Amino acid sequence: MTTATLENALLDVDFYHVQELLSDVEQERAVRIRDFLEREVTPIIEDHWERAEFPHRITPGFPELGVYGPLWEESRLWENTALYRGWVALEFGRNDASVATFVGVHSGLAMNAIGMCGDAAQRAEWLPKMARGELIGAFGLTEPLHGSDTARGLETTARREGDEWVLNGAKRWIGNATFADVVVIWARDVADDQVKGFIVETATAPGFTATKIERKQSLRVVQNADITLVDVRVPEERRLQLGNGFRDTARVLALTRAEVAWQAVGNAVGAYEAAVRYVVEREQFGRKLGSFQLIQDLLSKSLGNITASIAMCARLSQMMDEGRPYDQQAALAKAFVTASGRQVVAWCREALGGNGIQLDQGVARRFADAEALYTYEGTYQMNNLIVGRSITGLSAFV
């Protein structure tokens, strides 16, 4: 990119020009994704959010943008860095956190589970199809009675019978599950008490049922479901061959946790940009709202939170690119960024006054979505306990 082109491509909120750390190709790809989202998603997303419906018409454009499975040789369209993948998550979150979550579940959880815990044959069989959007994935870990304690409390069971496994149990809050073609189900092997992963093809799995969770007030576009598994049979070849305990599951979660932190930054960015647009147009007491000191204070604090969050996430991504351990750093980033993002969306809603609660202004949706981002992929408290363990060397988990 030329200097002039790059300046035009930078987001105003990118106060310290972190996007410049991307390669020219990565910057061009990121801007192409931004343009697609603004053209195809922005005009329709508020209506879909209000009706709690997923805009399936947008997904055929995702494969050629390379947003599915960019980490894996079997599915990526070009070489790329963790910093680029994080920035793409920011771009998605900036546009809509629900659409970002759809990609995060399909690519970040389902595809990464197969990429990290599947053997070479499984990666070659599943990842290309999922990258092309021929199959949509979901990730079944959380259960009705077990979220933060799934490492010890997982109740879904897997029992081996010859060359097949029989799965029984229930899952809850599973994104994409109402329309997913494949769901990675995590279950406890009754023989060795270890957690294992299974690729369940929903169209050919008698006993598999996914029921949409209704009346959500956050991430309404995401089609979360309750899943029931009654004697669902899965062949041994569909068991993730390199996933032999919850430690392997946790590796997938740590990778996705970093991506969710970037998504949360994007959600805050979207709210901030909407607030800036509003206050430079809205007039009160005969002056532009943006000319008042208290409004500028809110915007300045918001920009400070966003800038600190971008810097933290950028360094985390650089550590990932360097091959360093990053579990604790991902936990700290996810906790800090989502908490800071909650402040940002609240300040932006405040800047809009009463109009801040109305969908058309672009803040209310992000205000609500920040609550889910704060909780999923590890709650604020659980991530802080991961960090606390690294500080003290002592585990405070019950």
mmCIF file of C-alpha atoms in Angstrom, residues 166-396:
data_model
loop_
_atom_site.group_PDB
_atom_site.id
_atom_site.type_symbol
_atom_site.label_atom_id
_atom_site.label_comp_id
_atom_site.label_asym_id
_atom_site.label_seq_id
_atom_site.Cartn_x
_atom_site.Cartn_y
_atom_site.Cartn_z
ATOM 1 C CA VAL A 166 -22.330 -43.834 21.700
ATOM 2 C CA LEU A 167 -22.896 -40.289 22.964
ATOM 3 C CA ASN A 168 -25.493 -39.325 25.562
ATOM 4 C CA GLY A 169 -26.045 -35.977 27.254
ATOM 5 C CA ALA A 170 -26.991 -32.357 26.673
ATOM 6 C CA LYS A 171 -25.308 -29.131 25.590
ATOM 7 C CA ARG A 172 -26.448 -25.520 25.976
ATOM 8 C CA TRP A 173 -25.650 -22.144 24.405
ATOM 9 C CA ILE A 174 -24.214 -23.777 21.298
ATOM 10 C CA GLY A 175 -23.863 -21.138 18.590
ATOM 11 C CA ASN A 176 -24.734 -22.089 14.981
ATOM 12 C CA ALA A 177 -26.199 -25.374 16.193
ATOM 13 C CA THR A 178 -29.647 -24.899 14.650
ATOM 14 C CA PHE A 179 -28.189 -24.979 11.135
ATOM 15 C CA ALA A 180 -24.714 -26.509 11.555
ATOM 16 C CA ASP A 181 -23.730 -29.461 9.378
ATOM 17 C CA VAL A 182 -21.077 -30.682 11.814
ATOM 18 C CA VAL A 183 -20.815 -30.191 15.564
ATOM 19 C CA VAL A 184 -17.696 -30.996 17.555
ATOM 20 C CA ILE A 185 -19.106 -32.611 20.691
ATOM 21 C CA TRP A 186 -16.942 -32.965 23.777
ATOM 22 C CA ALA A 187 -17.825 -35.923 25.985
ATOM 23 C CA ARG A 188 -16.295 -37.849 28.866
ATOM 24 C CA ASP A 189 -15.141 -41.369 27.999
ATOM 25 C CA VAL A 190 -16.723 -43.695 30.560
ATOM 26 C CA ALA A 191 -13.747 -46.058 30.263
ATOM 27 C CA ASP A 192 -10.901 -43.699 31.214
ATOM 28 C CA ASP A 193 -12.817 -40.597 32.432
ATOM 29 C CA GLN A 194 -11.011 -38.405 29.880
ATOM 30 C CA VAL A 195 -12.690 -35.745 27.742
ATOM 31 C CA LYS A 196 -12.656 -36.537 24.027
ATOM 32 C CA GLY A 197 -13.929 -34.744 20.934
ATOM 33 C CA PHE A 198 -16.254 -36.176 18.280
ATOM 34 C CA ILE A 199 -17.302 -34.863 14.875
ATOM 35 C CA VAL A 200 -21.071 -35.304 14.696
ATOM 36 C CA GLU A 201 -22.719 -34.940 11.275
ATOM 37 C CA THR A 202 -26.115 -33.544 12.180
ATOM 38 C CA ALA A 203 -27.958 -34.743 9.063
ATOM 39 C CA THR A 204 -27.058 -38.382 9.693
ATOM 40 C CA ALA A 205 -27.147 -38.542 13.488
ATOM 41 C CA PRO A 206 -30.366 -40.075 14.856
ATOM 42 C CA GLY A 207 -30.782 -38.951 18.446
ATOM 43 C CA PHE A 208 -29.234 -35.496 17.832
ATOM 44 C CA THR A 209 -31.630 -32.581 18.413
ATOM 45 C CA ALA A 210 -30.912 -28.839 18.410
ATOM 46 C CA THR A 211 -33.552 -26.423 19.717
ATOM 47 C CA LYS A 212 -33.132 -22.659 19.399
ATOM 48 C CA ILE A 213 -32.849 -20.695 22.647
ATOM 49 C CA GLU A 214 -35.382 -17.881 22.565
ATOM 50 C CA ARG A 215 -35.795 -14.515 24.315
ATOM 51 C CA LYS A 216 -32.104 -13.586 24.355
ATOM 52 C CA GLN A 217 -31.275 -9.921 24.868
ATOM 53 C CA SER A 218 -27.680 -10.094 23.646
ATOM 54 C CA LEU A 219 -26.090 -11.428 20.440
ATOM 55 C CA ARG A 220 -29.619 -11.907 19.157
ATOM 56 C CA VAL A 221 -28.484 -12.769 15.627
ATOM 57 C CA VAL A 222 -26.506 -15.772 16.899
ATOM 58 C CA GLN A 223 -28.610 -18.922 16.730
ATOM 59 C CA ASN A 224 -27.763 -20.516 20.082
ATOM 60 C CA ALA A 225 -29.306 -23.880 20.793
ATOM 61 C CA ASP A 226 -29.921 -26.524 23.395
ATOM 62 C CA ILE A 227 -28.616 -29.850 22.105
ATOM 63 C CA THR A 228 -29.751 -33.256 23.280
ATOM 64 C CA LEU A 229 -27.845 -36.437 22.454
ATOM 65 C CA VAL A 230 -29.676 -39.725 22.880
ATOM 66 C CA ASP A 231 -27.615 -42.759 21.850
ATOM 67 C CA VAL A 232 -25.951 -40.809 19.045
ATOM 68 C CA ARG A 233 -23.552 -43.135 17.250
ATOM 69 C CA VAL A 234 -20.261 -41.794 15.915
ATOM 70 C CA PRO A 235 -17.670 -43.951 14.127
ATOM 71 C CA GLU A 236 -14.170 -44.107 15.590
ATOM 72 C CA GLU A 237 -12.855 -42.302 12.519
ATOM 73 C CA ARG A 238 -14.891 -39.273 13.617
ATOM 74 C CA ARG A 239 -13.236 -39.122 17.031
ATOM 75 C CA LEU A 240 -10.599 -36.386 17.102
ATOM 76 C CA GLN A 241 -7.509 -38.554 17.239
ATOM 77 C CA LEU A 242 -5.239 -36.032 18.967
ATOM 78 C CA GLY A 243 -7.782 -34.888 21.564
ATOM 79 C CA ASN A 244 -7.316 -37.166 24.533
ATOM 80 C CA GLY A 245 -8.081 -34.999 27.540
ATOM 81 C CA PHE A 246 -9.418 -31.627 28.623
ATOM 82 C CA ARG A 247 -5.945 -30.126 28.234
ATOM 83 C CA ASP A 248 -6.395 -30.515 24.494
ATOM 84 C CA THR A 249 -9.824 -28.897 24.665
ATOM 85 C CA ALA A 250 -8.301 -26.038 26.659
ATOM 86 C CA ARG A 251 -5.733 -25.383 23.923
ATOM 87 C CA VAL A 252 -8.578 -24.705 21.499
ATOM 88 C CA LEU A 253 -10.264 -22.405 24.002
ATOM 89 C CA ALA A 254 -7.087 -20.395 24.634
ATOM 90 C CA LEU A 255 -6.669 -19.789 20.920
ATOM 91 C CA THR A 256 -10.266 -18.654 20.543
ATOM 92 C CA ARG A 257 -10.105 -16.558 23.716
ATOM 93 C CA ALA A 258 -7.541 -14.326 22.050
ATOM 94 C CA GLU A 259 -9.854 -13.892 19.070
ATOM 95 C CA VAL A 260 -12.803 -13.013 21.296
ATOM 96 C CA ALA A 261 -10.703 -10.280 22.911
ATOM 97 C CA TRP A 262 -10.179 -8.760 19.462
ATOM 98 C CA GLN A 263 -13.915 -9.104 18.725
ATOM 99 C CA ALA A 264 -14.703 -7.232 21.929
ATOM 100 C CA VAL A 265 -12.381 -4.420 20.876
ATOM 101 C CA GLY A 266 -14.283 -4.253 17.598
ATOM 102 C CA ASN A 267 -17.631 -4.068 19.394
ATOM 103 C CA ALA A 268 -16.369 -1.112 21.432
ATOM 104 C CA VAL A 269 -15.006 0.521 18.271
ATOM 105 C CA GLY A 270 -18.402 0.257 16.601
ATOM 106 C CA ALA A 271 -20.126 1.936 19.546
ATOM 107 C CA TYR A 272 -17.485 4.672 19.710
ATOM 108 C CA GLU A 273 -17.738 5.442 15.990
ATOM 109 C CA ALA A 274 -21.537 5.625 16.223
ATOM 110 C CA ALA A 275 -21.263 8.018 19.172
ATOM 111 C CA VAL A 276 -18.806 10.271 17.341
ATOM 112 C CA ARG A 277 -21.088 10.451 14.302
ATOM 113 C CA TYR A 278 -24.013 11.366 16.512
ATOM 114 C CA VAL A 279 -22.391 14.097 18.596
ATOM 115 C CA VAL A 280 -20.895 15.958 15.627
ATOM 116 C CA GLU A 281 -24.349 16.155 14.021
ATOM 117 C CA ARG A 282 -26.694 16.559 16.994
ATOM 118 C CA GLU A 283 -27.345 20.070 18.298
ATOM 119 C CA GLN A 284 -28.368 21.027 21.839
ATOM 120 C CA PHE A 285 -28.574 24.530 23.312
ATOM 121 C CA GLY A 286 -27.701 25.931 19.897
ATOM 122 C CA ARG A 287 -24.350 24.093 19.641
ATOM 123 C CA LYS A 288 -23.060 20.806 18.324
ATOM 124 C CA LEU A 289 -23.239 18.228 21.087
ATOM 125 C CA GLY A 290 -19.628 17.309 20.433
ATOM 126 C CA SER A 291 -18.491 20.788 21.469
ATOM 127 C CA PHE A 292 -19.432 20.235 25.112
ATOM 128 C CA GLN A 293 -16.658 19.359 27.540
ATOM 129 C CA LEU A 294 -18.499 16.491 29.202
ATOM 130 C CA ILE A 295 -19.137 14.803 25.831
ATOM 131 C CA GLN A 296 -15.498 15.150 24.807
ATOM 132 C CA ASP A 297 -14.498 13.648 28.146
ATOM 133 C CA LEU A 298 -16.662 10.583 27.450
ATOM 134 C CA LEU A 299 -15.185 10.179 23.977
ATOM 135 C CA SER A 300 -11.622 10.650 25.186
ATOM 136 C CA LYS A 301 -12.045 8.014 27.904
ATOM 137 C CA SER A 302 -13.590 5.661 25.356
ATOM 138 C CA LEU A 303 -10.705 6.146 22.958
ATOM 139 C CA GLY A 304 -8.239 5.533 25.786
ATOM 140 C CA ASN A 305 -9.872 2.202 26.671
ATOM 141 C CA ILE A 306 -9.966 1.154 23.018
ATOM 142 C CA THR A 307 -6.347 2.142 22.422
ATOM 143 C CA ALA A 308 -5.117 0.252 25.487
ATOM 144 C CA SER A 309 -7.135 -2.791 24.413
ATOM 145 C CA ILE A 310 -5.759 -2.731 20.869
ATOM 146 C CA ALA A 311 -2.215 -2.486 22.220
ATOM 147 C CA MET A 312 -2.733 -5.415 24.596
ATOM 148 C CA CYS A 313 -4.298 -7.589 21.893
ATOM 149 C CA ALA A 314 -1.615 -6.659 19.365
ATOM 150 C CA ARG A 315 1.178 -7.711 21.714
ATOM 151 C CA LEU A 316 -0.681 -10.939 22.514
ATOM 152 C CA SER A 317 -0.910 -11.710 18.792
ATOM 153 C CA GLN A 318 2.786 -10.973 18.333
ATOM 154 C CA MET A 319 3.592 -13.456 21.108
ATOM 155 C CA MET A 320 1.472 -16.045 19.322
ATOM 156 C CA ASP A 321 3.355 -15.380 16.091
ATOM 157 C CA GLU A 322 6.635 -15.775 17.980
ATOM 158 C CA GLY A 323 5.534 -19.214 19.205
ATOM 159 C CA ARG A 324 5.544 -18.231 22.868
ATOM 160 C CA PRO A 325 3.126 -19.669 25.440
ATOM 161 C CA TYR A 326 0.157 -17.343 25.680
ATOM 162 C CA ASP A 327 -2.578 -18.962 27.776
ATOM 163 C CA GLN A 328 -2.297 -16.529 30.685
ATOM 164 C CA GLN A 329 -1.856 -13.547 28.380
ATOM 165 C CA ALA A 330 -4.987 -14.514 26.418
ATOM 166 C CA ALA A 331 -6.925 -14.804 29.683
ATOM 167 C CA LEU A 332 -5.781 -11.355 30.844
ATOM 168 C CA ALA A 333 -6.576 -9.793 27.479
ATOM 169 C CA LYS A 334 -10.046 -11.313 27.339
ATOM 170 C CA ALA A 335 -10.865 -10.179 30.883
ATOM 171 C CA PHE A 336 -9.437 -6.679 30.548
ATOM 172 C CA VAL A 337 -10.748 -5.929 27.073
ATOM 173 C CA THR A 338 -14.307 -7.076 27.721
ATOM 174 C CA ALA A 339 -14.469 -5.150 30.998
ATOM 175 C CA SER A 340 -13.060 -2.040 29.323
ATOM 176 C CA GLY A 341 -15.478 -2.544 26.443
ATOM 177 C CA ARG A 342 -18.407 -2.508 28.839
ATOM 178 C CA GLN A 343 -17.282 0.899 30.014
ATOM 179 C CA VAL A 344 -16.939 2.154 26.461
ATOM 180 C CA VAL A 345 -20.414 1.103 25.326
ATOM 181 C CA ALA A 346 -21.902 2.601 28.505
ATOM 182 C CA TRP A 347 -20.125 5.921 27.955
ATOM 183 C CA CYS A 348 -21.205 5.944 24.301
ATOM 184 C CA ARG A 349 -24.814 5.244 25.235
ATOM 185 C CA GLU A 350 -24.579 8.092 27.747
ATOM 186 C CA ALA A 351 -23.281 10.461 25.067
ATOM 187 C CA LEU A 352 -26.401 9.814 23.002
ATOM 188 C CA GLY A 353 -28.781 10.527 25.852
ATOM 189 C CA GLY A 354 -32.223 8.972 25.435
ATOM 190 C CA ASN A 355 -31.527 8.187 21.785
ATOM 191 C CA GLY A 356 -28.818 5.798 22.927
ATOM 192 C CA ILE A 357 -31.343 3.072 23.655
ATOM 193 C CA GLN A 358 -32.775 3.086 20.127
ATOM 194 C CA LEU A 359 -31.412 0.553 17.634
ATOM 195 C CA ASP A 360 -31.066 2.922 14.679
ATOM 196 C CA GLN A 361 -28.345 4.967 16.400
ATOM 197 C CA GLY A 362 -25.871 2.050 16.377
ATOM 198 C CA VAL A 363 -25.053 1.924 20.096
ATOM 199 C CA ALA A 364 -27.895 -0.012 21.757
ATOM 200 C CA ARG A 365 -27.085 -3.259 19.932
ATOM 201 C CA ARG A 366 -23.441 -3.024 20.900
ATOM 202 C CA PHE A 367 -24.348 -2.072 24.453
ATOM 203 C CA ALA A 368 -26.355 -5.303 24.777
ATOM 204 C CA ASP A 369 -23.830 -7.466 22.930
ATOM 205 C CA ALA A 370 -21.013 -6.379 25.236
ATOM 206 C CA GLU A 371 -22.682 -8.375 28.011
ATOM 207 C CA ALA A 372 -22.345 -11.671 26.165
ATOM 208 C CA LEU A 373 -18.763 -10.911 25.120
ATOM 209 C CA TYR A 374 -17.951 -10.232 28.774
ATOM 210 C CA THR A 375 -19.213 -13.689 29.753
ATOM 211 C CA TYR A 376 -18.549 -16.242 27.024
ATOM 212 C CA GLU A 377 -15.222 -17.945 26.245
ATOM 213 C CA GLY A 378 -14.418 -17.763 29.950
ATOM 214 C CA THR A 379 -16.091 -15.380 32.372
ATOM 215 C CA TYR A 380 -14.241 -12.333 33.681
ATOM 216 C CA GLN A 381 -13.683 -14.039 37.019
ATOM 217 C CA MET A 382 -12.468 -17.342 35.570
ATOM 218 C CA ASN A 383 -9.966 -15.588 33.326
ATOM 219 C CA ASN A 384 -8.720 -13.576 36.300
ATOM 220 C CA LEU A 385 -8.187 -16.832 38.204
ATOM 221 C CA ILE A 386 -6.058 -18.140 35.333
ATOM 222 C CA VAL A 387 -3.967 -14.980 35.601
ATOM 223 C CA GLY A 388 -3.914 -15.182 39.401
ATOM 224 C CA ARG A 389 -2.570 -18.732 39.233
ATOM 225 C CA SER A 390 0.259 -17.574 36.982
ATOM 226 C CA ILE A 391 1.080 -14.732 39.409
ATOM 227 C CA THR A 392 1.138 -16.794 42.605
ATOM 228 C CA GLY A 393 1.753 -20.341 41.414
ATOM 229 C CA LEU A 394 -1.313 -21.318 43.442
ATOM 230 C CA SER A 395 -4.641 -22.454 42.038
ATOM 231 C CA ALA A 396 -7.754 -20.774 43.445
#
